[in-house]
mmCIF file of C-alpha atoms and ligand atoms in Angstrom:
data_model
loop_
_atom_site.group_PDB
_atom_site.id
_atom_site.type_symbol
_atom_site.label_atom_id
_atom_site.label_comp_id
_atom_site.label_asym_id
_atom_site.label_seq_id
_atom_site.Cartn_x
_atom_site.Cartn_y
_atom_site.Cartn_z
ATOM 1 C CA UNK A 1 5.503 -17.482 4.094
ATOM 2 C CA UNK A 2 5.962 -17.807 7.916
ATOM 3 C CA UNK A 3 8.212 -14.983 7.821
ATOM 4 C CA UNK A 4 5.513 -12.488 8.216
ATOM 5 C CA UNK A 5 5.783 -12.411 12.054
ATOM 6 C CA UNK A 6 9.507 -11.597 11.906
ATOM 7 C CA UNK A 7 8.320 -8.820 9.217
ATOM 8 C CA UNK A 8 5.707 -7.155 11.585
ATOM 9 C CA UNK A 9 8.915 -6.332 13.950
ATOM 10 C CA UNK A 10 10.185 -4.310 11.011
ATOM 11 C CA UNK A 11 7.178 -2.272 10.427
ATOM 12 C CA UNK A 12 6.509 -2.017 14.355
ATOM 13 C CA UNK A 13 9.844 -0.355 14.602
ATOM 14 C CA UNK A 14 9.321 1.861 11.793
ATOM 15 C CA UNK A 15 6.028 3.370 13.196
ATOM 16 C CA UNK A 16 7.362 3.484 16.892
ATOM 17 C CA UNK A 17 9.664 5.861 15.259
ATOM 18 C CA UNK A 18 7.442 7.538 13.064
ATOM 19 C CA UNK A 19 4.769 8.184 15.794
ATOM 20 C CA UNK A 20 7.331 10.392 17.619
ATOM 21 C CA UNK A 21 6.518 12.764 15.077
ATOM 22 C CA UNK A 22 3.016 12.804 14.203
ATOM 23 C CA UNK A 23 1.584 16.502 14.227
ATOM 24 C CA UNK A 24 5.344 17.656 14.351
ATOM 25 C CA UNK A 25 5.028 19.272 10.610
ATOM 26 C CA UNK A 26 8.099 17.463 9.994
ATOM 27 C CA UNK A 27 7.446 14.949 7.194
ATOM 28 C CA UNK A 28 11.125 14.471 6.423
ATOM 29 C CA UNK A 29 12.418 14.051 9.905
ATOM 30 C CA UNK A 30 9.457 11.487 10.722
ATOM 31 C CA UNK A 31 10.018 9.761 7.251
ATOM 32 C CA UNK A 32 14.237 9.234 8.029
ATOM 33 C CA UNK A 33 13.528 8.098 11.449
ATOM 34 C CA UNK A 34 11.483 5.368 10.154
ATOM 35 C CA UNK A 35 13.610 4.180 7.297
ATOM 36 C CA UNK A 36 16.484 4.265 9.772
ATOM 37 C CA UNK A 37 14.705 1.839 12.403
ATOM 38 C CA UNK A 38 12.965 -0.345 9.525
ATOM 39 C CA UNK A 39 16.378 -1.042 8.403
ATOM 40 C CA UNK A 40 17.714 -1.911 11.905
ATOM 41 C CA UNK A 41 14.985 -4.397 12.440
ATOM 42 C CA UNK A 42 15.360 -5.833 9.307
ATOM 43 C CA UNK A 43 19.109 -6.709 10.454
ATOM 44 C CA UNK A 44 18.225 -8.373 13.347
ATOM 45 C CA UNK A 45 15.903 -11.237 10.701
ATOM 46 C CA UNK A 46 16.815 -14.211 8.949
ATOM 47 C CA UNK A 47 16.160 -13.157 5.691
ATOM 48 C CA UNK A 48 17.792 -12.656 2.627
ATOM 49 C CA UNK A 49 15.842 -10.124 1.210
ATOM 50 C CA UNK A 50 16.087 -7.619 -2.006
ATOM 51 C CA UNK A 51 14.536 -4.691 -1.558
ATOM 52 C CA UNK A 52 12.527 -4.172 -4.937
ATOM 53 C CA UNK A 53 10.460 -1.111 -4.103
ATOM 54 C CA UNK A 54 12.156 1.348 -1.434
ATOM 55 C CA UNK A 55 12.965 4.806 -0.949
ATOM 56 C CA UNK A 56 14.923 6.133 -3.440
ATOM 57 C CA UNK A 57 17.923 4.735 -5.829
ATOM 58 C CA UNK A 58 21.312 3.828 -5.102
ATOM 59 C CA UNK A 59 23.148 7.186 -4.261
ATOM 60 C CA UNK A 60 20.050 9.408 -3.891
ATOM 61 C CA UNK A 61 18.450 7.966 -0.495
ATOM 62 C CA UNK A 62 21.459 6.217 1.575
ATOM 63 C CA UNK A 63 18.700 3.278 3.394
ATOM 64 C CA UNK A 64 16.280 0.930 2.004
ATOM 65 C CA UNK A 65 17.299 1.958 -2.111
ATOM 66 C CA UNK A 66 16.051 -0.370 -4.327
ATOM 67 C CA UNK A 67 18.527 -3.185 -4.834
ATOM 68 C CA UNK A 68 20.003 -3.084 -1.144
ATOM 69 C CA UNK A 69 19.689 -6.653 0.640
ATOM 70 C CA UNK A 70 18.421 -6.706 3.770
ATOM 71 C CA UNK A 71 18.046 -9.089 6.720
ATOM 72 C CA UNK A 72 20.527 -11.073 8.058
ATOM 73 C CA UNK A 73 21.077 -13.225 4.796
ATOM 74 C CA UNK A 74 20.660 -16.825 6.432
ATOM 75 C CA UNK A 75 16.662 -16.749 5.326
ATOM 76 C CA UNK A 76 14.292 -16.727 2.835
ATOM 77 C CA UNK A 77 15.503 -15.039 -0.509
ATOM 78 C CA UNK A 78 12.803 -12.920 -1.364
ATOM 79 C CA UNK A 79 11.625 -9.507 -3.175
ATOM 80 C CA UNK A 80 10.948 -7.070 -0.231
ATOM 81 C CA UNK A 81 8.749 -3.654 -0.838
ATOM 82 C CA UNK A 82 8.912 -0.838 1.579
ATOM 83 C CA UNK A 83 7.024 2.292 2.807
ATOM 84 C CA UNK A 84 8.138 3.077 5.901
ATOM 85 C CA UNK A 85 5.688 6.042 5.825
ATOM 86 C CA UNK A 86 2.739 5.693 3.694
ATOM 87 C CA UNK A 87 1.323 8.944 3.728
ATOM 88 C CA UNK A 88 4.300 11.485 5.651
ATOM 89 C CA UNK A 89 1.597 14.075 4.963
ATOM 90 C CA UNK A 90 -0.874 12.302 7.338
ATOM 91 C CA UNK A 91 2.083 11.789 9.697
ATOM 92 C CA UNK A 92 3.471 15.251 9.982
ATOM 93 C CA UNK A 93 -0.429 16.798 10.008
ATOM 94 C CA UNK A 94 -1.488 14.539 12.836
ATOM 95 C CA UNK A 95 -4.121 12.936 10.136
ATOM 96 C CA UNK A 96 -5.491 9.258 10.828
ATOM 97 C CA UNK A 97 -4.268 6.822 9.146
ATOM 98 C CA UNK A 98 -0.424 7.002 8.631
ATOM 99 C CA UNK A 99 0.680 3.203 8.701
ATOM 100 C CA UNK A 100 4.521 1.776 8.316
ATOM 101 C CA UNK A 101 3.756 -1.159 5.700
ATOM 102 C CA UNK A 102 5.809 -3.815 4.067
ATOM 103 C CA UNK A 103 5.199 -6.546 1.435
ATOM 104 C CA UNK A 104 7.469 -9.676 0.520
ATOM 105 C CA UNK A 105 6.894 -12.323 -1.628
ATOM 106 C CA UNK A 106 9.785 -15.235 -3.401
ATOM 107 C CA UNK A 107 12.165 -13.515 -5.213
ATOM 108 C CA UNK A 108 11.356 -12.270 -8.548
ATOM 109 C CA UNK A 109 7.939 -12.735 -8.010
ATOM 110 C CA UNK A 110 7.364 -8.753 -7.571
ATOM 111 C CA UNK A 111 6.682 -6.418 -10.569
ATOM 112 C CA UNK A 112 9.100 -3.930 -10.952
ATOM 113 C CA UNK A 113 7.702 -0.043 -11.033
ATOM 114 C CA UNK A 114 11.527 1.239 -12.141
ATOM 115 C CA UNK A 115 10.922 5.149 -12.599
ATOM 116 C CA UNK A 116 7.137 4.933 -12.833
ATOM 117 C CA UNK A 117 5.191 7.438 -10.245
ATOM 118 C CA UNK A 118 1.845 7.338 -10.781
ATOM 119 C CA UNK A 119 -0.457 4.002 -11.717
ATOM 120 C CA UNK A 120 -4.220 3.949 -12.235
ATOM 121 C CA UNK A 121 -5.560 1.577 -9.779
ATOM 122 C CA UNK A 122 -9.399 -0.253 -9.357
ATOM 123 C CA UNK A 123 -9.289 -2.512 -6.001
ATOM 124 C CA UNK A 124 -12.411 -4.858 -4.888
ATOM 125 C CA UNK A 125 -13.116 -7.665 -3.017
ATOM 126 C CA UNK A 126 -12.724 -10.947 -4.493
ATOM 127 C CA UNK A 127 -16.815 -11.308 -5.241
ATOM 128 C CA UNK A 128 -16.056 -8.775 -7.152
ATOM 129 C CA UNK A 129 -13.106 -9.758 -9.142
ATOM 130 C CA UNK A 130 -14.225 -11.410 -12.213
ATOM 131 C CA UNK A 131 -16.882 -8.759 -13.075
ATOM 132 C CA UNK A 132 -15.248 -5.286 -12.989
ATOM 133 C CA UNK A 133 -13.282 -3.636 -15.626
ATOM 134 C CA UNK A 134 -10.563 -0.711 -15.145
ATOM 135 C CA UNK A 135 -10.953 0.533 -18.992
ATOM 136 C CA UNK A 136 -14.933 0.303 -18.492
ATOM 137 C CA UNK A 137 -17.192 3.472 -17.466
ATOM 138 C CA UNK A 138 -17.027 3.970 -13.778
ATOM 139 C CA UNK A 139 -20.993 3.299 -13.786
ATOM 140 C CA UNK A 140 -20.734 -0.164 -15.303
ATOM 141 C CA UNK A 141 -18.077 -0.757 -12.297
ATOM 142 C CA UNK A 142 -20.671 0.720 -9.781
ATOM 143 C CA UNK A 143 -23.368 -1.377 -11.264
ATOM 144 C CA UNK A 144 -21.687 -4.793 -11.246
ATOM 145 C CA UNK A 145 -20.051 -4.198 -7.980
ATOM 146 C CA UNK A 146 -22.537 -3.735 -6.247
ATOM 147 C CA UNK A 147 -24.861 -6.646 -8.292
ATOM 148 C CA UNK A 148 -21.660 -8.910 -7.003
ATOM 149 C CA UNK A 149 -21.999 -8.075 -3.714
ATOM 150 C CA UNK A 150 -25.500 -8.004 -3.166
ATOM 151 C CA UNK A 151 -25.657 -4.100 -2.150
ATOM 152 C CA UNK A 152 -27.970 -1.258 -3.852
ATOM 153 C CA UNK A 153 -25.407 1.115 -5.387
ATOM 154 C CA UNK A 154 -26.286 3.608 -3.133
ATOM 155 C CA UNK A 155 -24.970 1.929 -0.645
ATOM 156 C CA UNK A 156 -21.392 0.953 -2.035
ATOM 157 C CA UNK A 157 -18.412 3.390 -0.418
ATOM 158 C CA UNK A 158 -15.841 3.772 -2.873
ATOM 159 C CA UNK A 159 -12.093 5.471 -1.265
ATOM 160 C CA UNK A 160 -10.793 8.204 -3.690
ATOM 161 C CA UNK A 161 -7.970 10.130 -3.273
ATOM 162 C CA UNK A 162 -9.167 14.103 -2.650
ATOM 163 C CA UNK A 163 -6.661 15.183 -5.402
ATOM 164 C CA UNK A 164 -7.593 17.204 -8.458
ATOM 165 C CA UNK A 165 -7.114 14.784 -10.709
ATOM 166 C CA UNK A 166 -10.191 12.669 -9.483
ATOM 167 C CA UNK A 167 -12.667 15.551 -9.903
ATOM 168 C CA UNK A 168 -14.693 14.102 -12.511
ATOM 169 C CA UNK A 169 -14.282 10.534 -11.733
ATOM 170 C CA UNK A 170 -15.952 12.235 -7.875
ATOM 171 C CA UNK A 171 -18.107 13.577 -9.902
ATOM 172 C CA UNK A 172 -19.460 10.554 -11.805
ATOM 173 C CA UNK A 173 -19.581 8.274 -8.669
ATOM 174 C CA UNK A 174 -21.985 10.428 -6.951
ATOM 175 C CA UNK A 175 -24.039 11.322 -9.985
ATOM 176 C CA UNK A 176 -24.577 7.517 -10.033
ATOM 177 C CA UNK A 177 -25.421 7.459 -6.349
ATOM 178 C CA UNK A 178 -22.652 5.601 -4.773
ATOM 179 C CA UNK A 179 -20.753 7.229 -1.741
ATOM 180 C CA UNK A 180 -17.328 8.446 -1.942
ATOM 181 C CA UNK A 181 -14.905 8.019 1.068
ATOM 182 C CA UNK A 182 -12.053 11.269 0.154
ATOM 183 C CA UNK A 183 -9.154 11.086 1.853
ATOM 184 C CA UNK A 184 -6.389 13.675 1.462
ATOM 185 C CA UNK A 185 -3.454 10.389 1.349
ATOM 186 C CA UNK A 186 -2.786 7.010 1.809
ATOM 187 C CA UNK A 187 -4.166 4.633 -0.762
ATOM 188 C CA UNK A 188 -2.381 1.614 0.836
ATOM 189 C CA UNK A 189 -4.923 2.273 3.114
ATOM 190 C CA UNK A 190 -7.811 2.438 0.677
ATOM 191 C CA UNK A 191 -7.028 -0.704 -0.650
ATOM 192 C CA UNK A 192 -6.360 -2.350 2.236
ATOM 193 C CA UNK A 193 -9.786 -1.344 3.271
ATOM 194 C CA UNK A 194 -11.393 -2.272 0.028
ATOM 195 C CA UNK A 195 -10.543 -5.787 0.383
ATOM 196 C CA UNK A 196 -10.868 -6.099 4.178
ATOM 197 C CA UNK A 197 -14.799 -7.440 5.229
ATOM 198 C CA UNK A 198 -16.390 -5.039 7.377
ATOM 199 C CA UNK A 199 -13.947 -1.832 6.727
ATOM 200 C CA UNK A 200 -16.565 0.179 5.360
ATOM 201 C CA UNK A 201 -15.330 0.854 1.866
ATOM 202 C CA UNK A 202 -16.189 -1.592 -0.940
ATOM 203 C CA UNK A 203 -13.482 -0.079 -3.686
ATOM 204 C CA UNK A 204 -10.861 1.849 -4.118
ATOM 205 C CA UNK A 205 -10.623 4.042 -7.239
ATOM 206 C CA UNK A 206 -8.410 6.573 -9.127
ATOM 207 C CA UNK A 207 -4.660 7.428 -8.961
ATOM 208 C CA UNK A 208 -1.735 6.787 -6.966
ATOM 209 C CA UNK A 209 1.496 5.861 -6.233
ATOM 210 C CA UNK A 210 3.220 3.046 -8.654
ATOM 211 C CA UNK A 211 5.149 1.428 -5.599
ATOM 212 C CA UNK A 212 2.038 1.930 -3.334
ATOM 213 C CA UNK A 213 -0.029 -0.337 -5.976
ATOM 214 C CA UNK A 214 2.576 -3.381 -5.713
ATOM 215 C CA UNK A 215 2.609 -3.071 -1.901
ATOM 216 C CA UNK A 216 -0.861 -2.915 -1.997
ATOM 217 C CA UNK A 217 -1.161 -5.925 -4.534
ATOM 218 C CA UNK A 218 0.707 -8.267 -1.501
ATOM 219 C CA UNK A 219 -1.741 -7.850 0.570
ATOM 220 C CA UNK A 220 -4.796 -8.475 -2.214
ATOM 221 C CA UNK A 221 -3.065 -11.507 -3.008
ATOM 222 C CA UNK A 222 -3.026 -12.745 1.158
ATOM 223 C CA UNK A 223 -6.784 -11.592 1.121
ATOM 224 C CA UNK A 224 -8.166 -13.278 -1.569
ATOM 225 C CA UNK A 225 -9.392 -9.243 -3.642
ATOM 226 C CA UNK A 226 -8.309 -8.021 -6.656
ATOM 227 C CA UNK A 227 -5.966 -5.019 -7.716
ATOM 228 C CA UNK A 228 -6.260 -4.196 -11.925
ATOM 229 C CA UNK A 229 -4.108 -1.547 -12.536
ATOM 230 C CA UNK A 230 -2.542 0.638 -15.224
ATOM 231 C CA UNK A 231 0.355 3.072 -15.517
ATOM 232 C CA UNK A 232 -0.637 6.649 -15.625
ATOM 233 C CA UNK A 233 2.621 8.915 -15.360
ATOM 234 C CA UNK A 234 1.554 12.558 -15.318
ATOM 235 C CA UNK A 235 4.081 13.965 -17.439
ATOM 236 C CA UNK A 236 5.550 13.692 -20.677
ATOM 237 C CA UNK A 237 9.149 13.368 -18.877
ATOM 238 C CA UNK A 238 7.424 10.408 -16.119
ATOM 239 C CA UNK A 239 6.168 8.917 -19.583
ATOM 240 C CA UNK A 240 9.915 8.814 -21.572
ATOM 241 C CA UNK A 241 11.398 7.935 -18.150
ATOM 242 C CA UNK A 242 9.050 4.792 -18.057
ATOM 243 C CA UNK A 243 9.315 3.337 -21.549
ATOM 244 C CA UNK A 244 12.979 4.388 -21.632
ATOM 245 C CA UNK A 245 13.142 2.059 -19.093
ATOM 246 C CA UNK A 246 11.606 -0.420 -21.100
ATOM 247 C CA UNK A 247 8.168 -0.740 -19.007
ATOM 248 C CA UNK A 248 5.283 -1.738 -20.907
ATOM 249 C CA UNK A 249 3.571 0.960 -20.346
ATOM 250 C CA UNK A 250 0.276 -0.054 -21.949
ATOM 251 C CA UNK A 251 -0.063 -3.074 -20.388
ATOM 252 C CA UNK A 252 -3.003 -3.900 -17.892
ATOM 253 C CA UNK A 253 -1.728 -4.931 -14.798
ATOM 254 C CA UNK A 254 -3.387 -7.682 -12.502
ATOM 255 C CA UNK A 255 -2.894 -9.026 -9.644
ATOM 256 C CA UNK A 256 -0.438 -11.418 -10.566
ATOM 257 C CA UNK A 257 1.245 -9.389 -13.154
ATOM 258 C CA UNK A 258 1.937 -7.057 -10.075
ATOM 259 C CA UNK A 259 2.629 -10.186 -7.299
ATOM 260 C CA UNK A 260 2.888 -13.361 -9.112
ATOM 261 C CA UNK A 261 3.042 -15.867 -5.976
ATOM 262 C CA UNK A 262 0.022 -16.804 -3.642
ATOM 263 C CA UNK A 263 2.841 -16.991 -0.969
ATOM 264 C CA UNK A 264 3.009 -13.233 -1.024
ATOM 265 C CA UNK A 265 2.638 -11.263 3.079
ATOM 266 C CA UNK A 266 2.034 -7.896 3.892
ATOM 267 C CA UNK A 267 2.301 -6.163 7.275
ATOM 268 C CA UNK A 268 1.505 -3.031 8.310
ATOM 269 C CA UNK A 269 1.073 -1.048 11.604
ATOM 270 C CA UNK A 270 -0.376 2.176 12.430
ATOM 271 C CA UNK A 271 1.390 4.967 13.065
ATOM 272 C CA UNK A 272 -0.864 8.238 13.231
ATOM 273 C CA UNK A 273 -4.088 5.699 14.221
ATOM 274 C CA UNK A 274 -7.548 5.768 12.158
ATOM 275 C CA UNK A 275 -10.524 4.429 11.860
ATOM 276 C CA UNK A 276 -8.577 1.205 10.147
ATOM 277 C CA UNK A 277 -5.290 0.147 12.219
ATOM 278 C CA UNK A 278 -4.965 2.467 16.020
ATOM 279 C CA UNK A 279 -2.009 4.562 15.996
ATOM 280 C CA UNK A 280 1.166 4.220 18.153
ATOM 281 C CA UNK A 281 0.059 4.257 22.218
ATOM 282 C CA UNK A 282 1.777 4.762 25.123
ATOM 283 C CA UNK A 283 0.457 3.255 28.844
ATOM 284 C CA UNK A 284 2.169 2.161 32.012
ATOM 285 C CA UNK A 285 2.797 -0.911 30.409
ATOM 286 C CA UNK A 286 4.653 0.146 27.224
ATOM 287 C CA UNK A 287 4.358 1.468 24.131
ATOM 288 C CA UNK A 288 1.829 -0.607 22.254
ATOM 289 C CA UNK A 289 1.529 -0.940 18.292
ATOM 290 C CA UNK A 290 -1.575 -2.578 16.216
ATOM 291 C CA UNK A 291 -0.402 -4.428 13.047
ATOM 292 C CA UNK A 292 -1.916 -6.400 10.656
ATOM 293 C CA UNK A 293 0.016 -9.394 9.481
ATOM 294 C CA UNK A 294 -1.128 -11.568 6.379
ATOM 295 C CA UNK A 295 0.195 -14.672 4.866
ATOM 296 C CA UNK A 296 -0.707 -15.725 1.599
ATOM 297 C CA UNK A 297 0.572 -18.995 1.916
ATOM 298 C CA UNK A 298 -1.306 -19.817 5.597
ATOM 299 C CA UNK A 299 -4.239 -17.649 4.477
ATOM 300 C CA UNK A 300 -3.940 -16.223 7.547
ATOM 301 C CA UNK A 301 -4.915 -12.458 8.615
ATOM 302 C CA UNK A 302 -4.027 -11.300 12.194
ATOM 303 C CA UNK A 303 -4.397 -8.197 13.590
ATOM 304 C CA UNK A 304 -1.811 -7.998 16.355
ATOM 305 C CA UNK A 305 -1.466 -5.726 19.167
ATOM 306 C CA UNK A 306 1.919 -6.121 20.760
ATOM 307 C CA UNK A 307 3.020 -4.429 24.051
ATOM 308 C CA UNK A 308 6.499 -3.526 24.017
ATOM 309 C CA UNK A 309 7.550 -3.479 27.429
ATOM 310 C CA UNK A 310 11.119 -2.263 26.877
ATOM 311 C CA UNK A 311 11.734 0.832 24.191
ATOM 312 C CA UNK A 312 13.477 -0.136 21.545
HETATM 313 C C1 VTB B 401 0.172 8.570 -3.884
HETATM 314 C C2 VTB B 401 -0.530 7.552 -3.015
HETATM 315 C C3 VTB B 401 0.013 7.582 -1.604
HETATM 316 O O1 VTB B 401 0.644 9.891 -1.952
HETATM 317 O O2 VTB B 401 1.527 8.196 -4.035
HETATM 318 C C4 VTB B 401 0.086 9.942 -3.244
HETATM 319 O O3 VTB B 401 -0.321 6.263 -3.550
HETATM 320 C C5 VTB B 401 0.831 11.022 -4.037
HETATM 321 O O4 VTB B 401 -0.073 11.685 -4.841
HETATM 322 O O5 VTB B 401 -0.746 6.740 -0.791
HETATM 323 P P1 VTB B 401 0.232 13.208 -5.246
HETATM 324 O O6 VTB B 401 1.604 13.227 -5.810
HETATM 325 O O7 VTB B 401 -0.815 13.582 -6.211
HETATM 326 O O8 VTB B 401 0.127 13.997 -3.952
HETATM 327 C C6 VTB B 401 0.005 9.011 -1.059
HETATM 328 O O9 VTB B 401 -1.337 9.424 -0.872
HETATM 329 C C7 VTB B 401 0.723 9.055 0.313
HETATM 330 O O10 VTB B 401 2.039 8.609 0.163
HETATM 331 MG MG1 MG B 402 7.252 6.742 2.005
HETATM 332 MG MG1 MG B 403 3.849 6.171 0.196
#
């Protein structure tokens, strides 16, 4: 969809914001200045977009709930997901790797998480695709990874989430000899990076956010990966929430159950700065941002770095 350009000024506004308050502490300060100037941008778009995934429900959060339209309403009519903060921890700490992301893709193309939190997720690249399983051993993953992609297994980098819950599968990765890339948040990130040549990190495993795995699934789709994933709510009341809901909540979930258009885009642009997008800058000429923009219908991926030369 050529609307991915107009949808990089969204995120680029919600990390301009954002970066004000990296290292601050202040998660939920830094978080509401974001949604606040992602929802701004988004007015200034022709778009008619429904936000699917956002930050909160009707009533609860007042910006960017799920259901709001945003844009304009003289473009596209598509499903929007949000996060104008993937990972306020990294934010507020001063960690790498904060980014403001966005996916959008035709309307009622995007699965909808309803009250589910957490979702098992197993991300490769697409040489990769056809030969992994997320209900299979973690070794047999390793082995046929890495067969697929012409690596010894000691050489695959797989990004897990440092989190007690992933102590075992840690565990089991390096028993078998691959190398695990922990980071504290942000598994947006990881699978951005799992599906990205050259990033470093050939998989992303373990548990995360629901939402996080659909945004995430817009930009496997532009990028040619695959995202298997598979509802894993971590508490009785998450679980009765979910099927309450009437979620299928032992159903595998593939790429295209999770995004079912090629035509899907994701954007995102770094607030905190990493090793994967560069943070929010500041230099005579501007403030300059670093995005990554990708269209699933061009097939195009561009990383963008965009001098704003008057604040906004
Ligand atoms: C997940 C992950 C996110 O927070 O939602 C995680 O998808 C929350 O996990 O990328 P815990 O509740 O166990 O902390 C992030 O890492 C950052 O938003
Ligand atoms: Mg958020
Ligand atoms: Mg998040």
């Amino acid at each position: 969809m050529n609307i991915a350009f107009d949808l990089m000024k969204v995120t680029e506004a919600a990390a301009i914001e954002a970066a004000k308050w990296v290292g601050t502490g202040r998660k939920k300060a830094g978080d509401g200045a974001a949604v606040a100037a992602m929802r701004q941008a988004f007015s200034t778009i022709d778009l008619s977009g429904r936000v699917v995934i956002g930050e909160g429900e009707k009533d609860e959060a007042p910006m960017l709930y799920t259901g709001e339209e945003v844009g304009n309403g003289r473009g596209l009519a598509v499903d929007i997901a949000v996060d104008p903060v993937e990972g306020t921890n990294l934010m507020a700490l001063g960690r790498p790797n904060a980014i403001a992301v966005l996916g959008a893709a035709p309307r009622g193309s995007m699965y909808d998480p309803g009250p589910s939190f957490y979702m098992k997720k197993l991300v490769v690249p697409k040489e990769a695709a056809q030969v992994v399983d997320i209900d299979a051993p973690v070794e047999d993953n390793l082995d046929n990874t890495a067969k697929a992609l012409g690596k010894d297994v000691r050489d695959l980098v797989i990004f897990v989430l440092d989190k007690p819950r992933h102590v075992e599968l840690i565990q089991r990765i390096r028993a078998k000899g691959a190398r695990v890339q922990l980071h504290t948040d942000g598994d947006v990130a990881g699978s951005l990076m799992a599906v990205t040549p050259g990033s470093g990190v050939d998989m992303m495993l373990g548990t995360g956010g629901t939402p996080e795995g659909v945004i995430s699934a817009c930009a496997v789709v532009a990028l040619g990966g695959a995202i298997f994933g598979r509802l894993d709510p971590k508490t009785e009341e998450e679980r009765n929430t979910v099927i309450n809901y009437g979620t299928d909540i032992d159903k595998l979930l593939t790429t295209t159950d999770l995004v079912d258009s090629e035509k899907a885009c994701f954007v995102a642009t770094g607030i905190s700065g990493g090793t994967f997008l560069a943070g929010v800058e500041n230099d005579a000429s501007g403030i300059i941002t670093h995005s990554m923009v990708l269209d699933g219908g061009s097939g195009h991926l561009c990383m963008v770095r965009s001098v704003h030369t008057n604040t906004m």
